[in-house]
Tab-separated table of C-alpha atoms and ligand atoms in Angstrom:
chain	number	residue	atom	x	y	z
A	1	UNK	CA	88.105	48.126	16.370
A	2	UNK	CA	84.350	47.654	16.175
A	3	UNK	CA	84.436	48.470	12.489
A	4	UNK	CA	87.274	46.043	12.085
A	5	UNK	CA	85.260	43.402	13.899
A	6	UNK	CA	82.142	43.748	11.803
A	7	UNK	CA	84.267	43.923	8.669
A	8	UNK	CA	85.896	40.665	9.629
A	9	UNK	CA	82.460	39.085	10.126
A	10	UNK	CA	81.475	40.359	6.722
A	11	UNK	CA	84.661	38.933	5.286
A	12	UNK	CA	83.933	35.580	6.839
A	13	UNK	CA	80.548	35.337	5.225
A	14	UNK	CA	81.838	36.430	1.827
A	15	UNK	CA	85.081	34.573	1.601
A	16	UNK	CA	84.565	33.520	-1.999
A	17	UNK	CA	83.947	37.079	-3.043
A	18	UNK	CA	86.848	38.403	-1.011
A	19	UNK	CA	89.182	35.831	-2.472
A	20	UNK	CA	88.055	36.812	-5.946
A	21	UNK	CA	88.574	40.504	-5.185
A	22	UNK	CA	92.017	39.947	-3.759
A	23	UNK	CA	93.078	37.863	-6.716
A	24	UNK	CA	91.732	40.476	-9.105
A	25	UNK	CA	93.543	43.271	-7.284
A	26	UNK	CA	96.638	41.218	-7.224
A	27	UNK	CA	96.481	40.487	-10.916
A	28	UNK	CA	95.950	44.166	-11.680
A	29	UNK	CA	98.906	45.102	-9.528
A	30	UNK	CA	101.076	42.471	-11.145
A	31	UNK	CA	100.055	43.547	-14.616
A	32	UNK	CA	100.441	47.213	-13.780
A	33	UNK	CA	103.975	46.688	-12.595
A	34	UNK	CA	104.710	44.673	-15.677
A	35	UNK	CA	103.456	47.302	-18.085
A	36	UNK	CA	105.386	50.174	-16.678
A	37	UNK	CA	106.051	51.720	-20.076
A	38	UNK	CA	103.524	54.491	-20.804
A	39	UNK	CA	102.429	53.295	-24.245
A	40	UNK	CA	101.220	50.063	-22.708
A	41	UNK	CA	99.114	51.724	-20.083
A	42	UNK	CA	95.950	51.590	-22.112
A	43	UNK	CA	96.269	47.818	-22.252
A	44	UNK	CA	96.178	47.311	-18.526
A	45	UNK	CA	92.530	46.541	-18.156
A	46	UNK	CA	92.189	44.941	-21.555
A	47	UNK	CA	92.070	41.262	-22.368
A	48	UNK	CA	95.424	41.288	-24.082
A	49	UNK	CA	97.139	41.037	-20.715
A	50	UNK	CA	96.683	37.349	-20.076
A	51	UNK	CA	100.052	36.473	-21.514
A	52	UNK	CA	101.651	39.114	-19.355
A	53	UNK	CA	99.903	37.661	-16.355
A	54	UNK	CA	101.159	34.250	-17.303
A	55	UNK	CA	104.631	35.617	-17.637
A	56	UNK	CA	104.340	37.298	-14.271
A	57	UNK	CA	103.222	34.035	-12.764
A	58	UNK	CA	106.163	32.213	-14.233
A	59	UNK	CA	108.859	34.657	-13.364
A	60	UNK	CA	107.926	36.142	-10.028
A	61	UNK	CA	107.182	33.436	-7.487
A	62	UNK	CA	110.258	31.346	-8.133
A	63	UNK	CA	112.465	33.724	-6.243
A	64	UNK	CA	110.167	34.309	-3.319
A	65	UNK	CA	108.320	31.138	-2.532
A	66	UNK	CA	110.189	28.156	-3.845
A	67	UNK	CA	111.903	26.975	-0.689
A	68	UNK	CA	111.823	23.347	-1.743
A	69	UNK	CA	115.518	22.894	-2.048
A	70	UNK	CA	116.598	24.618	1.128
A	71	UNK	CA	113.770	23.894	3.528
A	72	UNK	CA	116.026	22.403	6.161
A	73	UNK	CA	118.343	25.352	5.909
A	74	UNK	CA	115.340	27.602	6.412
A	75	UNK	CA	114.268	25.687	9.488
A	76	UNK	CA	117.835	25.937	10.680
A	77	UNK	CA	117.954	29.636	10.016
A	78	UNK	CA	120.932	28.562	7.945
A	79	UNK	CA	122.946	30.011	5.127
A	80	UNK	CA	120.365	29.789	2.380
A	81	UNK	CA	117.922	32.036	4.228
A	82	UNK	CA	119.549	35.481	4.208
A	83	UNK	CA	120.737	35.256	0.602
A	84	UNK	CA	117.252	34.442	-0.527
A	85	UNK	CA	115.817	37.253	1.591
A	86	UNK	CA	118.177	39.689	-0.115
A	87	UNK	CA	117.050	38.435	-3.481
A	88	UNK	CA	113.427	38.889	-2.506
A	89	UNK	CA	114.135	42.360	-1.157
A	90	UNK	CA	115.911	43.378	-4.364
A	91	UNK	CA	113.041	41.977	-6.371
A	92	UNK	CA	110.460	43.749	-4.269
A	93	UNK	CA	112.185	47.115	-4.423
A	94	UNK	CA	112.423	46.743	-8.174
A	95	UNK	CA	108.722	46.035	-8.444
A	96	UNK	CA	107.863	48.865	-6.086
A	97	UNK	CA	110.064	51.246	-8.039
A	98	UNK	CA	108.335	50.162	-11.207
A	99	UNK	CA	104.893	50.727	-9.843
A	100	UNK	CA	102.984	53.890	-10.506
A	101	UNK	CA	102.108	55.886	-7.436
A	102	UNK	CA	98.656	55.650	-5.890
A	103	UNK	CA	97.583	53.388	-3.043
A	104	UNK	CA	95.359	50.429	-3.775
A	105	UNK	CA	92.248	49.594	-1.829
A	106	UNK	CA	94.065	46.674	-0.200
A	107	UNK	CA	96.674	48.987	1.232
A	108	UNK	CA	94.059	51.022	3.038
A	109	UNK	CA	92.629	48.059	4.936
A	110	UNK	CA	93.276	47.626	8.637
A	111	UNK	CA	96.183	45.152	9.074
A	112	UNK	CA	94.013	42.634	10.973
A	113	UNK	CA	91.532	42.612	8.121
A	114	UNK	CA	94.247	42.133	5.551
A	115	UNK	CA	95.642	39.186	7.491
A	116	UNK	CA	92.206	37.688	7.818
A	117	UNK	CA	91.471	38.142	4.142
A	118	UNK	CA	94.825	36.632	3.216
A	119	UNK	CA	93.991	33.490	5.164
A	120	UNK	CA	91.584	32.624	2.352
A	121	UNK	CA	94.272	32.696	-0.319
A	122	UNK	CA	96.099	29.619	-1.496
A	123	UNK	CA	99.868	29.162	-1.627
A	124	UNK	CA	100.589	30.487	-5.160
A	125	UNK	CA	98.305	33.495	-4.651
A	126	UNK	CA	99.978	34.370	-1.378
A	127	UNK	CA	103.360	34.095	-3.043
A	128	UNK	CA	102.329	36.281	-5.958
A	129	UNK	CA	100.715	38.814	-3.675
A	130	UNK	CA	103.888	39.142	-1.634
A	131	UNK	CA	105.650	40.289	-4.800
A	132	UNK	CA	103.327	43.188	-5.560
A	133	UNK	CA	104.634	45.765	-3.104
A	134	UNK	CA	106.317	46.117	0.269
A	135	UNK	CA	103.060	46.495	2.163
A	136	UNK	CA	101.578	43.402	0.621
A	137	UNK	CA	104.849	41.595	1.167
A	138	UNK	CA	104.649	42.370	4.849
A	139	UNK	CA	101.040	41.216	5.003
A	140	UNK	CA	101.691	38.082	2.972
A	141	UNK	CA	104.575	37.139	5.237
A	142	UNK	CA	102.344	37.390	8.282
A	143	UNK	CA	102.743	34.235	10.329
A	144	UNK	CA	99.026	33.815	11.023
A	145	UNK	CA	98.265	33.731	7.316
A	146	UNK	CA	100.823	30.949	6.857
A	147	UNK	CA	99.539	29.061	9.891
A	148	UNK	CA	96.021	29.181	8.450
A	149	UNK	CA	97.343	28.021	5.096
A	150	UNK	CA	99.274	25.201	6.748
A	151	UNK	CA	96.144	23.936	8.506
A	152	UNK	CA	94.132	24.265	5.313
A	153	UNK	CA	96.610	22.503	3.017
A	154	UNK	CA	98.147	19.904	5.316
A	155	UNK	CA	96.521	19.106	8.631
A	156	UNK	CA	94.591	20.534	11.553
A	157	UNK	CA	96.991	18.631	13.772
A	158	UNK	CA	100.092	20.325	15.191
A	159	UNK	CA	97.979	23.188	16.446
A	160	UNK	CA	100.078	23.478	19.595
A	161	UNK	CA	103.332	23.520	17.647
A	162	UNK	CA	105.333	26.754	17.558
A	163	UNK	CA	107.781	26.532	14.652
A	164	UNK	CA	111.120	28.078	15.619
A	165	UNK	CA	111.404	30.006	12.368
A	166	UNK	CA	107.738	30.750	11.908
A	167	UNK	CA	104.915	29.177	9.965
A	168	UNK	CA	106.091	30.291	6.552
A	169	UNK	CA	109.315	28.322	6.916
A	170	UNK	CA	107.403	25.411	8.436
A	171	UNK	CA	104.928	25.454	5.568
A	172	UNK	CA	107.765	25.361	3.032
A	173	UNK	CA	109.556	22.587	4.906
A	174	UNK	CA	106.366	20.521	5.101
A	175	UNK	CA	105.662	20.999	1.416
A	176	UNK	CA	109.221	19.934	0.589
A	177	UNK	CA	109.042	16.735	2.638
A	178	UNK	CA	105.617	15.921	1.158
A	179	UNK	CA	107.162	16.183	-2.317
A	180	UNK	CA	110.064	13.951	-1.312
A	181	UNK	CA	107.605	11.422	0.081
A	182	UNK	CA	105.664	11.503	-3.212
A	183	UNK	CA	108.935	10.734	-5.027
A	184	UNK	CA	109.169	7.537	-2.992
A	185	UNK	CA	105.917	6.245	-4.462
A	186	UNK	CA	106.887	7.365	-7.963
A	187	UNK	CA	110.085	5.339	-7.646
A	188	UNK	CA	108.055	2.288	-6.592
A	189	UNK	CA	105.684	2.847	-9.500
A	190	UNK	CA	108.636	3.044	-11.925
A	191	UNK	CA	110.361	0.114	-10.249
A	192	UNK	CA	113.632	2.031	-10.547
A	193	UNK	CA	116.360	0.473	-8.436
A	194	UNK	CA	118.891	3.200	-9.231
A	195	UNK	CA	116.496	5.918	-8.033
A	196	UNK	CA	115.687	3.870	-4.927
A	197	UNK	CA	119.418	3.491	-4.224
A	198	UNK	CA	119.853	7.271	-4.337
A	199	UNK	CA	116.738	7.820	-2.233
A	200	UNK	CA	118.115	5.990	0.813
A	201	UNK	CA	120.902	7.226	3.057
A	202	UNK	CA	123.941	5.014	2.580
A	203	UNK	CA	124.422	4.105	6.244
A	204	UNK	CA	124.569	0.909	8.264
A	205	UNK	CA	121.664	1.901	10.510
A	206	UNK	CA	118.913	2.404	7.908
A	207	UNK	CA	115.953	0.027	8.331
A	208	UNK	CA	113.162	-1.195	6.123
A	209	UNK	CA	110.205	-3.331	7.154
A	210	UNK	CA	108.185	-4.435	4.140
A	211	UNK	CA	104.560	-5.568	4.123
A	212	UNK	CA	105.913	-9.124	4.377
A	213	UNK	CA	106.816	-8.175	7.946
A	214	UNK	CA	110.503	-8.858	7.313
A	215	UNK	CA	113.055	-6.369	8.640
A	216	UNK	CA	116.063	-5.421	6.516
A	217	UNK	CA	118.865	-3.563	8.262
A	218	UNK	CA	121.738	-1.600	6.746
A	219	UNK	CA	121.966	0.047	3.335
A	220	UNK	CA	123.033	-3.008	1.311
A	221	UNK	CA	120.370	-5.310	2.734
A	222	UNK	CA	117.694	-2.653	2.288
A	223	UNK	CA	118.592	-1.974	-1.353
A	224	UNK	CA	118.744	-5.721	-2.065
A	225	UNK	CA	115.259	-6.096	-0.620
A	226	UNK	CA	114.004	-3.467	-3.087
A	227	UNK	CA	115.802	-5.182	-5.942
A	228	UNK	CA	114.002	-8.363	-4.976
A	229	UNK	CA	110.680	-6.518	-4.737
A	230	UNK	CA	111.118	-4.827	-8.134
A	231	UNK	CA	112.092	-8.115	-9.812
A	232	UNK	CA	109.108	-9.810	-8.373
A	233	UNK	CA	106.466	-7.170	-8.862
A	234	UNK	CA	106.815	-4.463	-11.502
A	235	UNK	CA	105.482	-1.011	-10.763
A	236	UNK	CA	102.952	-0.986	-7.955
A	237	UNK	CA	100.872	2.183	-8.150
A	238	UNK	CA	99.913	2.978	-4.574
A	239	UNK	CA	97.083	5.358	-3.803
A	240	UNK	CA	98.368	7.428	-0.904
A	241	UNK	CA	95.999	8.982	1.605
A	242	UNK	CA	96.043	10.790	4.963
A	243	UNK	CA	99.646	11.925	4.629
A	244	UNK	CA	100.905	13.607	7.786
A	245	UNK	CA	104.362	15.077	8.134
A	246	UNK	CA	106.264	16.366	11.097
A	247	UNK	CA	109.460	18.228	10.262
A	248	UNK	CA	112.251	19.082	12.663
A	249	UNK	CA	115.577	20.662	11.842
A	250	UNK	CA	117.340	17.670	10.301
A	251	UNK	CA	114.708	15.009	10.604
A	252	UNK	CA	111.197	14.417	9.393
A	253	UNK	CA	108.698	11.625	9.591
A	254	UNK	CA	105.680	10.988	7.456
A	255	UNK	CA	102.770	8.658	8.171
A	256	UNK	CA	100.220	7.631	5.565
A	257	UNK	CA	97.732	5.026	4.449
A	258	UNK	CA	98.385	3.398	1.102
A	259	UNK	CA	96.101	1.304	-1.041
A	260	UNK	CA	96.897	-0.962	-3.943
A	261	UNK	CA	93.261	-0.799	-4.807
A	262	UNK	CA	90.652	0.947	-2.767
A	263	UNK	CA	88.594	-2.202	-2.127
A	264	UNK	CA	91.362	-3.810	-0.106
A	265	UNK	CA	92.565	-2.613	3.268
A	266	UNK	CA	95.172	0.068	3.760
A	267	UNK	CA	98.834	-0.472	4.448
A	268	UNK	CA	99.776	1.904	7.223
A	269	UNK	CA	103.229	3.242	6.462
A	270	UNK	CA	105.847	5.400	8.124
A	271	UNK	CA	108.817	6.985	6.375
A	272	UNK	CA	111.588	8.662	8.351
A	273	UNK	CA	113.989	11.062	6.667
A	274	UNK	CA	117.234	12.727	7.637
A	275	UNK	CA	118.688	15.851	6.068
A	276	UNK	CA	122.288	15.508	4.864
A	277	UNK	CA	124.377	17.518	2.384
A	278	UNK	CA	121.466	19.687	1.299
A	279	UNK	CA	118.784	17.068	0.766
A	280	UNK	CA	116.483	14.615	2.494
A	281	UNK	CA	117.328	10.901	2.620
A	282	UNK	CA	115.097	8.020	3.653
A	283	UNK	CA	116.492	6.239	6.706
A	284	UNK	CA	113.520	4.117	7.695
A	285	UNK	CA	110.484	2.719	5.936
A	286	UNK	CA	107.927	0.686	7.825
A	287	UNK	CA	104.844	-0.842	6.261
A	288	UNK	CA	102.158	-2.550	8.274
A	289	UNK	CA	101.973	-6.263	7.647
A	290	UNK	CA	99.436	-7.493	5.162
A	291	UNK	CA	98.179	-10.788	6.536
A	292	UNK	CA	98.454	-13.803	4.299
A	293	UNK	CA	94.714	-14.528	4.135
A	294	UNK	CA	94.246	-11.708	1.625
A	295	UNK	CA	95.971	-12.568	-1.671
A	296	UNK	CA	97.521	-9.092	-1.777
A	297	UNK	CA	99.783	-10.058	1.111
A	298	UNK	CA	101.178	-12.947	-0.927
A	299	UNK	CA	102.095	-10.748	-3.854
A	300	UNK	CA	103.427	-7.603	-2.346
A	301	UNK	CA	106.613	-7.492	-0.417
A	302	UNK	CA	107.011	-3.739	-0.068
B	401	NAG	C1	111.597	24.738	-6.945
B	401	NAG	O1	112.919	24.802	-7.399
B	401	NAG	C2	113.512	23.551	-7.659
B	401	NAG	C3	114.941	23.779	-8.067
B	401	NAG	O2	115.494	24.846	-7.362
B	401	NAG	C4	112.726	22.811	-8.747
B	401	NAG	O3	113.280	21.540	-8.985
B	401	NAG	C5	111.287	22.661	-8.309
B	401	NAG	O4	110.526	22.085	-9.347
B	401	NAG	C6	110.698	24.022	-7.936
B	401	NAG	N1	109.374	23.828	-7.383
B	401	NAG	C7	108.347	24.632	-7.645
B	401	NAG	C8	107.076	24.322	-6.968
B	401	NAG	O5	108.449	25.594	-8.390
B	402	NAG	C1	95.758	0.347	9.091
B	402	NAG	O1	95.062	1.089	10.075
B	402	NAG	C2	93.670	1.031	9.948
B	402	NAG	C3	93.059	1.939	11.004
B	402	NAG	O2	93.401	3.253	10.723
B	402	NAG	C4	93.170	-0.405	10.100
B	402	NAG	O3	91.780	-0.470	9.901
B	402	NAG	C5	93.888	-1.301	9.091
B	402	NAG	O4	93.535	-2.647	9.312
B	402	NAG	C6	95.381	-1.136	9.226
B	402	NAG	N1	96.038	-1.924	8.170
B	402	NAG	C7	96.832	-2.961	8.448
B	402	NAG	C8	97.342	-3.697	7.249
B	402	NAG	O5	97.134	-3.295	9.569
């Protein structure tokens, strides 16, 4: 344990190096499993492998780490989970079967050290690593690694939260809702009423409070308010900062600051989403009021 402790100290002070080593090992493993045919073996360490690496990057992670579409199901422990797990398992066993024998240096590390080292990897690297072999898959699925990644990529808040289905699922769910929230601002930028109409839940209880301070209630009134906004002001390109998301099983809310230009004050916004029929819908949008003394407040209704 003492060795493990001093190793972990060493790892802490050399995180750049460690990250580089892990990524290198990972690339070698990925390439090695790709070039399983003997006559390619001499190429493994050569430079001609970059296209293979690229191919590996493109084909592998999609099955293991892209939880975007079924994040709520994952949080639910729902139907999409087990099927995907099976797919990952099949994929992993295939890769393992393809691999030549011989344990890598990574595999000989103490589990605690591996976990610690993995906490320095980013999301795509962790995904790719989990596809190299069963041992790495186990390590890369370690909840502490995903918790560390969550805090690094999203927020240091929610430290006391214990996600029901673990940090990996929570990370994926958070990433998914962040992407949906980004779509909202893309729709505003495009001024697309049809996309905005699909973005909202068609229900009588949805609410929208624009920067004018006016409340619109019910789907039709809300969509009309956006039609009015888009007619009046084409394509506002908000800069979005300090995005924070909290995701529960079928509900998520996102808070953020948005700027039309960085010299003017921020609009403080909240978006609330509900999960229905396999996707997230906006059910409430609330912008802080921009007071009329700034000219921005006169122009912008959303
Ligand atoms: C994940 O998959 C969905 C479709 O299943 C796709 O639209 C999306 O772009 C993918 N995201 C990433 C990060 O690969
Ligand atoms: C948004 O909140 C910040 C504090 O975080 C405040 O300074 C700013 O005035 C608020 N914006 C509006 C429009 O109320």
